[in-house]
XYZ file of C-alpha atoms in Angstrom:
109
model
C -0.044 0.134 -0.036
C 1.467 3.005 -1.024
C 0.627 6.203 1.335
C 1.553 10.420 0.660
C 1.697 13.108 2.469
C -1.321 14.913 2.924
C 0.410 18.437 1.058
C -1.289 20.736 3.862
C -0.031 18.921 6.714
C 3.495 19.162 5.411
C 3.103 22.979 4.703
C 1.927 23.571 8.033
C 4.796 21.411 9.756
C 6.782 22.953 7.822
C 5.757 26.456 9.071
C 6.048 25.365 12.706
C 9.581 24.654 12.095
C 10.312 27.690 10.678
C 8.531 29.271 13.903
C 11.345 28.059 15.782
C 14.231 28.499 12.304
C 15.012 32.441 13.400
C 17.674 32.848 15.915
C 15.895 35.629 18.094
C 12.847 33.390 18.051
C 14.099 30.199 19.358
C 16.673 32.676 22.353
C 13.372 33.351 23.688
C 11.825 30.051 23.761
C 14.514 28.697 24.671
C 14.445 31.394 27.628
C 10.574 30.947 28.364
C 12.460 26.948 29.337
C 13.156 29.146 32.845
C 9.312 29.867 33.053
C 7.243 33.152 32.932
C 8.814 35.752 31.483
C 8.239 39.456 30.779
C 9.533 42.135 27.929
C 12.481 43.134 30.003
C 13.534 39.723 31.697
C 13.238 38.333 28.158
C 15.803 41.523 26.809
C 18.336 40.800 29.916
C 18.545 37.097 29.675
C 18.891 36.648 26.001
C 20.329 40.269 25.338
C 18.297 41.281 22.002
C 16.601 43.785 21.779
C 13.492 45.384 23.126
C 11.534 45.670 20.135
C 13.053 42.951 18.859
C 12.101 40.665 21.360
C 8.522 42.305 21.391
C 8.207 41.567 17.268
C 9.546 38.144 18.164
C 6.891 37.705 20.642
C 4.152 38.784 19.133
C 4.922 36.332 16.060
C 5.561 33.229 18.798
C 2.415 34.027 19.878
C 0.113 34.491 16.976
C 2.251 31.345 15.633
C 0.508 29.303 19.443
C 3.740 28.995 20.542
C 3.339 31.829 23.701
C 1.018 32.651 25.727
C 0.678 35.948 27.482
C -1.183 36.997 29.742
C -1.541 40.658 31.917
C 0.270 40.736 35.191
C -0.978 44.397 36.708
C 1.210 46.561 34.443
C 2.888 43.860 32.847
C 2.780 41.265 29.917
C 4.294 38.374 31.425
C 4.457 35.621 27.895
C 5.501 31.695 28.558
C 5.454 28.520 26.097
C 1.476 28.002 25.611
C 2.796 24.061 25.773
C 4.310 21.777 27.749
C 4.823 19.932 24.391
C 6.748 23.476 22.941
C 9.700 22.365 25.808
C 9.641 19.283 24.627
C 10.793 19.867 21.130
C 13.458 22.294 22.280
C 14.871 19.491 24.855
C 14.421 16.681 21.581
C 15.598 19.277 19.663
C 18.744 19.127 22.056
C 18.859 16.028 22.013
C 18.839 15.481 18.629
C 21.839 18.086 18.190
C 23.936 15.710 20.625
C 23.918 13.479 17.856
C 24.261 15.433 15.142
C 25.944 18.456 16.483
C 29.128 17.971 13.446
C 26.875 17.305 10.402
C 24.795 20.173 11.041
C 27.617 22.256 12.089
C 29.405 20.976 8.204
C 25.994 20.956 6.399
C 26.259 23.525 2.857
C 22.477 22.994 1.608
C 21.031 24.384 5.552
C 22.412 28.183 6.003
């Protein structure tokens, strides 16, 4: 029996992984693995600019990877689902085994 991939599913998966592909967004999500944070706390942890973080947080919220909750005059951000953290952890595990190949890959930039 021949199985074919659903093109819509593949396209959505690719879009999901593009959310993880940007170094700034990935840095933000890695930082949020530690728990809820405000934009200021994320700025301090990542050393990215406040405007850069705010733009990427908006993207991550729109994509459903991060949620936000008003806390007085601050907004606290967190990963939207434990599986986001699990995916990041799994990427760490996989990278430990294939880091050399990824580093030397000329096809991925």
